CSV table of C-alpha atoms in Angstrom, one decimal:
chain,number,residue,atom,x,y,z
A,4,UNK,CA,123.4,131.8,114.7
A,5,UNK,CA,124.4,128.1,114.1
A,6,UNK,CA,127.8,129.1,112.6
A,7,UNK,CA,128.5,131.5,115.5
A,8,UNK,CA,127.7,128.8,118.1
A,9,UNK,CA,130.0,126.3,116.4
A,10,UNK,CA,132.8,128.9,116.2
A,11,UNK,CA,132.5,129.8,119.9
A,12,UNK,CA,132.3,126.1,120.9
A,13,UNK,CA,135.4,125.3,118.9
A,14,UNK,CA,137.4,128.0,120.5
A,15,UNK,CA,136.2,127.1,124.0
A,16,UNK,CA,137.1,123.5,123.4
A,17,UNK,CA,140.5,124.3,122.1
A,18,UNK,CA,141.2,126.6,125.1
A,19,UNK,CA,140.0,123.9,127.5
A,20,UNK,CA,142.2,121.3,125.9
A,21,UNK,CA,145.2,123.6,126.2
A,22,UNK,CA,144.6,124.7,129.8
A,23,UNK,CA,143.2,121.6,131.4
A,24,UNK,CA,144.2,117.9,131.7
A,25,UNK,CA,141.8,115.3,130.5
A,26,UNK,CA,140.3,114.4,133.9
A,27,UNK,CA,138.1,111.7,132.3
A,28,UNK,CA,141.2,109.6,131.6
A,29,UNK,CA,141.8,106.8,133.9
A,30,UNK,CA,144.8,106.5,136.3
A,31,UNK,CA,146.8,103.3,136.0
A,32,UNK,CA,148.1,102.0,139.3
A,33,UNK,CA,150.7,99.3,139.5
A,34,UNK,CA,153.2,98.6,142.3
A,35,UNK,CA,156.2,97.9,140.1
A,36,UNK,CA,155.6,100.9,137.8
A,37,UNK,CA,155.1,103.3,140.7
A,38,UNK,CA,158.3,102.1,142.4
A,39,UNK,CA,160.3,102.5,139.1
A,40,UNK,CA,158.9,106.0,138.5
A,41,UNK,CA,159.8,107.0,142.1
A,42,UNK,CA,163.3,105.7,141.8
A,43,UNK,CA,163.8,107.3,138.3
A,44,UNK,CA,162.7,110.7,139.5
A,45,UNK,CA,164.1,110.9,143.1
A,46,UNK,CA,167.4,112.6,142.4
A,47,UNK,CA,165.8,115.0,139.9
A,48,UNK,CA,163.2,116.0,142.5
A,49,UNK,CA,166.0,116.6,145.0
A,50,UNK,CA,167.9,118.7,142.5
A,51,UNK,CA,164.9,120.9,142.2
A,52,UNK,CA,164.9,121.5,146.0
A,53,UNK,CA,161.7,119.6,146.4
A,54,UNK,CA,160.9,116.6,148.6
A,55,UNK,CA,160.5,113.2,147.0
A,56,UNK,CA,157.9,112.4,149.7
A,57,UNK,CA,155.7,115.2,148.3
A,58,UNK,CA,156.1,114.8,144.5
A,59,UNK,CA,154.1,112.0,142.8
A,60,UNK,CA,154.6,110.6,139.3
A,61,UNK,CA,151.2,109.3,138.2
A,62,UNK,CA,150.5,107.2,135.1
A,63,UNK,CA,147.5,108.0,132.9
A,64,UNK,CA,145.9,105.6,130.5
A,65,UNK,CA,146.2,107.6,127.3
A,66,UNK,CA,148.1,106.5,124.1
A,67,UNK,CA,149.1,110.1,123.2
A,68,UNK,CA,152.7,111.1,123.8
A,69,UNK,CA,152.2,113.6,126.6
A,70,UNK,CA,152.9,114.6,130.2
A,71,UNK,CA,151.5,117.5,132.3
A,72,UNK,CA,151.1,119.0,135.7
A,73,UNK,CA,147.8,120.2,136.9
A,74,UNK,CA,148.5,121.9,140.2
A,75,UNK,CA,150.2,120.7,143.4
A,76,UNK,CA,153.3,118.5,143.0
A,77,UNK,CA,152.0,115.8,140.8
A,78,UNK,CA,153.4,114.9,137.4
A,79,UNK,CA,151.0,113.0,135.1
A,80,UNK,CA,152.6,110.8,132.4
A,81,UNK,CA,150.7,109.3,129.6
A,82,UNK,CA,151.1,105.6,128.9
A,83,UNK,CA,151.7,106.6,125.3
A,84,UNK,CA,154.9,108.4,126.3
A,85,UNK,CA,156.2,105.3,128.1
A,86,UNK,CA,155.4,103.2,125.0
A,87,UNK,CA,157.2,105.7,122.7
A,88,UNK,CA,160.3,106.2,124.8
A,89,UNK,CA,163.4,104.2,123.8
A,90,UNK,CA,164.9,104.4,127.3
A,91,UNK,CA,164.3,105.4,130.9
A,92,UNK,CA,166.6,108.3,130.4
A,93,UNK,CA,164.2,109.8,127.8
A,94,UNK,CA,161.4,109.6,130.4
A,95,UNK,CA,163.7,111.2,133.0
A,96,UNK,CA,164.1,114.2,130.6
A,97,UNK,CA,160.4,114.6,130.4
A,98,UNK,CA,159.9,114.3,134.1
A,99,UNK,CA,162.7,116.9,134.7
A,100,UNK,CA,160.8,119.3,132.3
A,101,UNK,CA,157.5,118.8,134.1
A,102,UNK,CA,159.1,119.4,137.5
A,103,UNK,CA,160.3,122.7,136.0
A,104,UNK,CA,156.6,123.6,135.6
A,105,UNK,CA,156.0,122.8,139.3
A,106,UNK,CA,159.0,124.9,140.5
A,107,UNK,CA,158.0,127.7,138.1
A,108,UNK,CA,154.4,127.8,139.4
A,109,UNK,CA,153.2,127.6,135.8
A,110,UNK,CA,149.8,126.0,136.5
A,111,UNK,CA,148.5,129.0,138.5
A,112,UNK,CA,150.1,131.4,135.9
A,113,UNK,CA,148.5,129.4,133.1
A,114,UNK,CA,145.1,129.7,134.8
A,115,UNK,CA,145.4,133.4,135.0
A,116,UNK,CA,146.6,133.7,131.4
A,117,UNK,CA,143.7,131.4,130.3
A,118,UNK,CA,141.2,133.7,132.0
A,119,UNK,CA,142.8,136.7,130.3
A,120,UNK,CA,142.5,135.0,126.9
A,121,UNK,CA,138.8,134.2,127.7
A,122,UNK,CA,138.3,137.9,128.6
A,123,UNK,CA,139.6,138.9,125.1
A,124,UNK,CA,137.2,136.5,123.6
A,125,UNK,CA,134.2,137.8,125.5
A,126,UNK,CA,135.0,141.3,124.4
A,127,UNK,CA,135.2,140.3,120.8
A,128,UNK,CA,131.9,138.5,121.1
A,129,UNK,CA,130.2,141.6,122.5
A,130,UNK,CA,131.6,143.8,119.8
A,131,UNK,CA,130.7,141.2,117.1
A,132,UNK,CA,127.2,140.9,118.5
A,133,UNK,CA,126.8,144.7,118.4
A,134,UNK,CA,127.9,144.8,114.8
A,135,UNK,CA,125.5,142.0,113.9
A,136,UNK,CA,122.7,143.8,115.7
A,137,UNK,CA,123.4,146.9,113.7
A,138,UNK,CA,122.9,144.9,110.5
A,139,UNK,CA,126.4,144.0,109.5
A,140,UNK,CA,126.6,140.2,109.9
A,141,UNK,CA,129.9,139.8,108.0
A,142,UNK,CA,131.6,142.5,110.1
A,143,UNK,CA,130.3,141.0,113.3
A,144,UNK,CA,131.6,137.6,112.4
A,145,UNK,CA,134.9,139.0,111.4
A,146,UNK,CA,135.3,140.8,114.8
A,147,UNK,CA,134.5,137.6,116.6
A,148,UNK,CA,137.1,135.6,114.6
A,149,UNK,CA,139.7,138.3,115.1
A,150,UNK,CA,139.1,138.4,118.8
A,151,UNK,CA,139.3,134.6,119.2
A,152,UNK,CA,142.5,134.5,117.2
A,153,UNK,CA,144.0,137.3,119.3
A,154,UNK,CA,143.0,135.4,122.5
A,155,UNK,CA,144.4,132.1,121.2
A,156,UNK,CA,147.6,133.8,120.1
A,157,UNK,CA,148.0,135.6,123.4
A,158,UNK,CA,147.6,132.4,125.4
A,159,UNK,CA,149.9,130.3,123.1
A,160,UNK,CA,152.6,132.9,123.0
A,161,UNK,CA,152.6,132.9,126.8
A,162,UNK,CA,152.6,129.1,126.9
A,163,UNK,CA,155.6,128.8,124.5
A,164,UNK,CA,157.6,131.2,126.7
A,165,UNK,CA,156.8,129.1,129.7
A,166,UNK,CA,157.9,125.9,127.9
A,167,UNK,CA,161.3,127.5,126.9
A,168,UNK,CA,162.1,128.5,130.5
A,169,UNK,CA,160.9,125.1,131.7
A,170,UNK,CA,163.3,123.3,129.3
A,171,UNK,CA,166.2,125.2,130.8
A,172,UNK,CA,165.0,124.3,134.3
A,173,UNK,CA,164.7,120.7,133.4
A,174,UNK,CA,168.2,120.7,132.0
A,175,UNK,CA,169.5,122.2,135.2
A,176,UNK,CA,167.7,119.6,137.4
A,177,UNK,CA,169.2,116.8,135.3
A,178,UNK,CA,172.6,118.2,135.7
A,179,UNK,CA,172.1,118.6,139.5
A,180,UNK,CA,171.0,115.0,139.6
A,181,UNK,CA,174.0,113.8,137.7
A,182,UNK,CA,171.8,112.4,134.9
A,183,UNK,CA,172.7,112.7,131.3
A,184,UNK,CA,170.6,115.1,129.1
A,185,UNK,CA,170.9,112.8,126.1
A,186,UNK,CA,167.5,111.4,126.8
A,187,UNK,CA,165.9,114.9,126.8
A,188,UNK,CA,167.5,115.7,123.4
A,189,UNK,CA,166.6,112.3,122.0
A,190,UNK,CA,162.9,112.7,123.0
A,191,UNK,CA,162.7,116.1,121.5
A,192,UNK,CA,164.0,114.6,118.3
A,193,UNK,CA,161.2,112.1,118.4
A,194,UNK,CA,158.7,114.9,118.7
A,195,UNK,CA,160.5,116.7,115.9
A,196,UNK,CA,159.9,113.6,113.7
A,197,UNK,CA,156.2,113.8,114.6
A,198,UNK,CA,156.1,117.4,113.6
A,199,UNK,CA,157.6,116.5,110.2
A,200,UNK,CA,154.9,113.8,109.7
A,201,UNK,CA,152.1,116.3,110.6
A,202,UNK,CA,153.6,118.9,108.3
A,203,UNK,CA,154.4,121.4,111.0
A,204,UNK,CA,157.3,123.7,110.4
A,205,UNK,CA,158.7,126.9,111.8
A,206,UNK,CA,157.0,130.1,110.6
A,207,UNK,CA,154.0,128.3,109.2
A,208,UNK,CA,150.4,129.0,110.3
A,209,UNK,CA,150.4,125.6,112.0
A,210,UNK,CA,153.3,126.5,114.3
A,211,UNK,CA,151.4,129.6,115.4
A,212,UNK,CA,148.7,127.5,117.1
A,213,UNK,CA,151.2,125.4,119.0
A,214,UNK,CA,151.5,125.7,122.8
A,215,UNK,CA,155.1,124.5,122.7
A,216,UNK,CA,158.2,125.8,120.8
A,217,UNK,CA,159.1,123.8,117.7
A,218,UNK,CA,161.1,120.8,118.8
A,219,UNK,CA,164.0,121.7,116.4
A,220,UNK,CA,164.3,125.0,118.2
A,221,UNK,CA,164.3,123.3,121.6
A,222,UNK,CA,167.0,120.9,120.5
A,223,UNK,CA,169.2,123.7,119.1
A,224,UNK,CA,168.7,125.8,122.3
A,225,UNK,CA,169.5,123.0,124.8
A,226,UNK,CA,172.1,120.9,123.0
A,227,UNK,CA,175.2,123.1,123.8
A,228,UNK,CA,174.4,123.4,127.5
A,229,UNK,CA,173.6,119.7,127.9
A,230,UNK,CA,176.7,118.6,126.0
A,231,UNK,CA,178.9,120.8,128.2
A,232,UNK,CA,177.5,119.2,131.4
A,233,UNK,CA,179.8,116.6,133.0
A,234,UNK,CA,176.9,114.1,133.0
A,235,UNK,CA,176.5,114.2,129.2
A,236,UNK,CA,178.6,111.1,128.6
A,237,UNK,CA,177.5,109.3,131.8
A,238,UNK,CA,175.8,106.0,131.1
A,239,UNK,CA,172.2,105.7,132.3
A,240,UNK,CA,171.8,103.4,135.3
A,241,UNK,CA,171.6,99.9,133.8
A,242,UNK,CA,169.3,98.6,136.6
A,243,UNK,CA,166.9,101.5,136.0
A,244,UNK,CA,167.0,100.8,132.2
A,245,UNK,CA,166.4,97.1,132.7
A,246,UNK,CA,163.4,97.7,135.0
A,247,UNK,CA,162.1,100.2,132.5
A,248,UNK,CA,162.0,97.7,129.7
A,249,UNK,CA,160.0,95.3,131.9
A,250,UNK,CA,157.5,98.0,132.9
A,251,UNK,CA,157.2,99.1,129.3
A,252,UNK,CA,156.5,95.6,128.2
A,253,UNK,CA,153.9,94.9,130.9
A,254,UNK,CA,152.2,98.2,130.1
A,255,UNK,CA,152.0,97.4,126.4
A,256,UNK,CA,150.5,94.1,127.3
A,257,UNK,CA,147.9,95.8,129.5
A,258,UNK,CA,146.8,98.8,127.4
A,259,UNK,CA,147.4,97.5,123.8
A,260,UNK,CA,145.1,95.2,121.9
A,261,UNK,CA,146.2,91.6,122.6
A,262,UNK,CA,146.7,90.8,118.9
A,263,UNK,CA,149.1,93.8,118.5
A,264,UNK,CA,151.0,92.8,121.6
A,265,UNK,CA,151.4,89.2,120.5
A,266,UNK,CA,152.6,90.4,117.1
A,267,UNK,CA,155.2,92.6,118.7
A,268,UNK,CA,156.3,89.9,121.2
A,269,UNK,CA,155.9,86.6,119.3
A,270,UNK,CA,156.0,83.3,121.1
A,271,UNK,CA,159.5,82.7,119.6
A,272,UNK,CA,160.8,85.4,121.9
A,273,UNK,CA,161.4,83.8,125.3
A,274,UNK,CA,163.0,86.9,126.9
A,275,UNK,CA,161.6,88.1,130.2
A,276,UNK,CA,160.2,91.3,128.7
A,277,UNK,CA,158.4,89.3,126.0
A,278,UNK,CA,156.9,86.9,128.4
A,279,UNK,CA,155.8,89.7,130.6
A,280,UNK,CA,153.9,91.4,127.8
A,281,UNK,CA,152.4,88.2,126.5
A,282,UNK,CA,151.2,87.2,130.0
A,283,UNK,CA,149.1,90.3,130.2
A,284,UNK,CA,148.0,90.1,126.6
A,285,UNK,CA,146.8,86.5,127.0
A,286,UNK,CA,145.1,87.3,130.3
A,287,UNK,CA,143.2,90.2,128.8
A,288,UNK,CA,142.5,88.3,125.6
A,289,UNK,CA,140.7,85.5,127.5
A,290,UNK,CA,143.4,82.8,127.3
A,291,UNK,CA,144.0,81.9,131.0
A,292,UNK,CA,146.0,78.7,130.2
A,293,UNK,CA,148.5,80.6,128.1
A,294,UNK,CA,148.6,83.5,130.5
A,295,UNK,CA,149.3,81.2,133.4
A,296,UNK,CA,152.0,79.5,131.4
A,297,UNK,CA,153.9,82.7,130.8
A,298,UNK,CA,153.6,83.7,134.4
A,299,UNK,CA,154.9,80.4,135.6
A,300,UNK,CA,157.9,80.7,133.3
A,301,UNK,CA,158.6,84.1,134.7
A,302,UNK,CA,158.5,82.8,138.3
A,303,UNK,CA,160.7,79.9,137.4
A,304,UNK,CA,163.3,82.3,136.0
A,305,UNK,CA,163.2,84.6,139.0
A,306,UNK,CA,161.4,82.8,142.0
A,307,UNK,CA,162.0,85.8,144.4
A,308,UNK,CA,160.7,88.5,142.1
A,309,UNK,CA,157.6,89.8,143.9
A,310,UNK,CA,156.1,91.3,140.8
A,311,UNK,CA,156.2,88.0,138.9
A,312,UNK,CA,154.6,86.3,141.9
A,313,UNK,CA,151.9,89.1,142.0
A,314,UNK,CA,151.2,88.5,138.3
A,315,UNK,CA,150.9,84.7,138.8
A,316,UNK,CA,148.5,85.2,141.7
A,317,UNK,CA,146.5,87.8,139.9
A,318,UNK,CA,146.0,85.5,136.9
A,319,UNK,CA,144.9,82.6,139.1
A,320,UNK,CA,142.6,84.8,141.2
A,321,UNK,CA,140.9,86.3,138.1
A,322,UNK,CA,140.7,82.9,136.5
A,323,UNK,CA,138.5,81.7,139.4
A,324,UNK,CA,141.2,80.0,141.4
A,325,UNK,CA,141.5,82.1,144.6
A,326,UNK,CA,142.9,79.3,146.8
A,327,UNK,CA,145.7,78.7,144.3
A,328,UNK,CA,146.4,82.4,144.2
A,329,UNK,CA,147.0,82.7,147.9
A,330,UNK,CA,150.6,81.3,148.0
A,331,UNK,CA,152.1,83.5,145.3
A,332,UNK,CA,150.2,86.6,146.5
A,333,UNK,CA,151.2,86.0,150.2
A,334,UNK,CA,154.8,85.7,149.1
A,335,UNK,CA,154.6,88.8,146.9
A,336,UNK,CA,153.0,90.8,149.8
A,337,UNK,CA,155.8,89.6,152.3
A,338,UNK,CA,158.6,90.3,149.8
A,339,UNK,CA,157.4,93.9,149.3
A,340,UNK,CA,156.8,94.5,153.0
A,341,UNK,CA,153.1,94.8,152.5
A,342,UNK,CA,153.1,97.0,149.4
A,343,UNK,CA,149.5,98.3,149.5
A,344,UNK,CA,148.4,97.5,146.0
A,345,UNK,CA,149.8,94.0,146.1
A,346,UNK,CA,148.5,93.5,149.7
A,347,UNK,CA,145.0,94.6,148.5
A,348,UNK,CA,145.0,91.9,145.8
A,349,UNK,CA,146.1,89.4,148.4
A,350,UNK,CA,143.2,90.5,150.7
A,351,UNK,CA,140.8,90.2,147.8
A,352,UNK,CA,142.0,86.6,147.2
A,353,UNK,CA,141.6,85.7,150.9
A,354,UNK,CA,138.0,87.0,150.8
A,355,UNK,CA,137.3,85.3,147.4
A,356,UNK,CA,138.0,81.8,149.0
A,357,UNK,CA,134.8,82.4,151.1
A,358,UNK,CA,136.6,80.6,153.9
A,359,UNK,CA,135.9,82.2,157.4
A,360,UNK,CA,139.3,80.9,158.5
A,361,UNK,CA,140.9,83.6,156.2
A,362,UNK,CA,138.9,86.6,157.6
A,363,UNK,CA,141.4,87.5,160.3
A,364,UNK,CA,144.4,87.5,157.9
A,365,UNK,CA,142.4,89.4,155.3
A,366,UNK,CA,141.5,92.1,157.9
A,367,UNK,CA,145.2,92.5,158.9
A,368,UNK,CA,146.3,92.8,155.3
A,369,UNK,CA,143.5,95.2,154.2
A,370,UNK,CA,143.8,97.4,157.3
A,371,UNK,CA,147.5,97.9,156.5
A,372,UNK,CA,146.7,98.7,152.9
A,373,UNK,CA,144.3,101.5,153.6
A,374,UNK,CA,146.7,103.0,156.2
A,375,UNK,CA,149.7,103.0,153.8
A,376,UNK,CA,147.8,104.1,150.7
A,377,UNK,CA,145.4,107.0,151.0
A,378,UNK,CA,144.2,106.7,147.4
A,379,UNK,CA,143.1,103.0,147.1
A,380,UNK,CA,139.2,102.9,147.0
A,381,UNK,CA,139.3,99.2,146.0
A,382,UNK,CA,141.0,98.4,149.4
A,383,UNK,CA,138.1,100.1,151.2
A,384,UNK,CA,135.6,98.2,149.1
A,385,UNK,CA,137.2,94.9,150.1
A,386,UNK,CA,137.4,96.0,153.7
A,387,UNK,CA,133.7,96.8,153.6
A,388,UNK,CA,132.9,93.3,152.3
A,389,UNK,CA,135.0,91.8,155.1
A,390,UNK,CA,133.1,93.7,157.8
A,391,UNK,CA,129.8,92.6,156.3
A,392,UNK,CA,130.8,89.0,156.5
A,393,UNK,CA,131.9,89.5,160.1
A,394,UNK,CA,128.5,91.1,160.9
A,395,UNK,CA,130.1,94.4,161.8
A,396,UNK,CA,127.6,96.6,159.9
A,397,UNK,CA,128.9,99.9,161.4
A,398,UNK,CA,132.4,99.4,160.2
A,399,UNK,CA,131.1,98.1,156.9
A,400,UNK,CA,129.3,101.5,156.6
A,401,UNK,CA,132.4,103.4,157.5
A,402,UNK,CA,134.4,101.6,154.9
A,403,UNK,CA,131.7,102.4,152.3
A,404,UNK,CA,131.9,106.1,153.4
A,405,UNK,CA,135.7,106.1,153.1
A,406,UNK,CA,135.5,104.7,149.6
A,407,UNK,CA,132.7,107.1,148.5
A,408,UNK,CA,134.5,110.1,149.9
A,409,UNK,CA,137.7,109.1,148.1
A,410,UNK,CA,136.0,108.9,144.7
A,411,UNK,CA,133.9,112.0,145.3
A,412,UNK,CA,130.5,110.4,145.8
A,413,UNK,CA,129.4,112.7,148.5
A,414,UNK,CA,125.8,111.6,148.2
A,415,UNK,CA,126.8,108.1,149.4
A,416,UNK,CA,129.6,109.2,151.7
A,417,UNK,CA,127.4,111.3,154.1
A,418,UNK,CA,124.6,108.7,154.8
A,419,UNK,CA,127.1,105.9,155.0
A,420,UNK,CA,129.2,107.8,157.6
A,421,UNK,CA,126.0,108.7,159.5
A,422,UNK,CA,125.0,105.1,159.6
A,423,UNK,CA,128.5,104.2,160.9
A,424,UNK,CA,128.2,106.9,163.7
A,425,UNK,CA,124.9,105.4,164.8
A,426,UNK,CA,126.5,102.0,165.3
A,427,UNK,CA,129.9,102.9,166.7
A,428,UNK,CA,130.7,103.9,170.3
A,429,UNK,CA,130.7,107.7,170.5
A,430,UNK,CA,134.2,109.3,170.8
A,431,UNK,CA,136.1,106.3,169.5
A,432,UNK,CA,138.6,106.9,166.6
A,433,UNK,CA,136.3,105.2,164.1
A,434,UNK,CA,133.3,107.3,165.2
A,435,UNK,CA,135.4,110.5,165.0
A,436,UNK,CA,136.5,109.5,161.5
A,437,UNK,CA,132.9,109.0,160.4
A,438,UNK,CA,132.0,112.4,161.9
A,439,UNK,CA,134.9,114.0,159.9
A,440,UNK,CA,133.5,112.5,156.7
A,441,UNK,CA,130.0,113.8,157.4
A,442,UNK,CA,131.3,117.3,158.1
A,443,UNK,CA,133.6,117.4,155.1
A,444,UNK,CA,130.9,116.1,152.8
A,445,UNK,CA,128.3,118.7,154.1
A,446,UNK,CA,130.9,121.5,153.6
A,447,UNK,CA,131.6,120.3,150.1
A,448,UNK,CA,127.8,120.2,149.2
A,449,UNK,CA,127.3,123.7,150.5
A,450,UNK,CA,130.3,124.9,148.5
A,451,UNK,CA,128.8,123.3,145.4
A,452,UNK,CA,125.5,125.0,146.0
A,453,UNK,CA,127.2,128.4,146.4
A,454,UNK,CA,129.0,127.9,143.1
């Protein structure tokens, strides 16, 4: 029995890994990165006849080289992919491919195919169990293994076919956007080198269990069409490429071990990208003086760069100097026209001074943040703290309800919203919003019970 349980569990785990994203992974939110990804993908999205207002590119904190879609119009990109890319153009090739999955409706199709594969597995388990009950343990186990292999092969064959058509769609979208396909080919060649290192090759047993075509096959299939495209020899946008190098450096500084970042970007390198990476590495490594020094050097080099000002203010705030953080964060907020993530940090700094004179400005900043960004629970947390200090317990409860609802904590969202309703004038916009949270939460709880 123990062996059968392990076998079933391994197949279930493998199928889950293939069909579902790793929801436990954390989303990385950064104003500069999100602006870059939006600008990099805008023309590709338009070429796919989608609206840039509806498609989101979301960064996931995961060092593996991967990107995926999971329903809707959101592309998830791993931080490891950004780290491994040599250019923004390579990432554009990956984004174009993933948008091909969106336009092809491949997530719903994948769900159905995954269910079909599971059905084959269940049948094989029943047949195997019958054989084992009849006294033939070896025959039963063999039936189970055959069924699981058939299910896996069926799913992966379907997945590889999807990937091939999606590659073609991605190439088409790059062409429509006037973006060279060199990056797409170059990135597939990177993957091909990985396959060589792992010992994967065409026709081997290992290639059978791959959900994507072999990268060499993808390069061979796409190269002729991409080289024939008028955009093949078009240089990548130099501003996009420069911005990419900065975002790549700051991301490395944030997600990589500080010692590794400092080895990659030694103090002898005084370039903007190196200082950017080191500022984050020093800050995360517990060296506030060195982190502040790098941030100050960046601001001196580009005094009007809002992201350098944001970094300077963030380091000061998290080093216990909220008053010193106000000037750079106020400037960064103004220069980005109240970009919600930056404005939230500014609001946090205003509250951290514990000066009642800053409450009015903090409320203005944080209210704009939650209106402009529908997925910013930290802004609601700060707004709740602000209302507590003002003695407005009803709106503090509403802010708590908003945050809890956003992160899926229905058990807290419902009572917090009910408390807000009890303290707010009936029929006002805030009272109606609290009522909406209660009703939505109750419906969700009933749905969970039915399931």
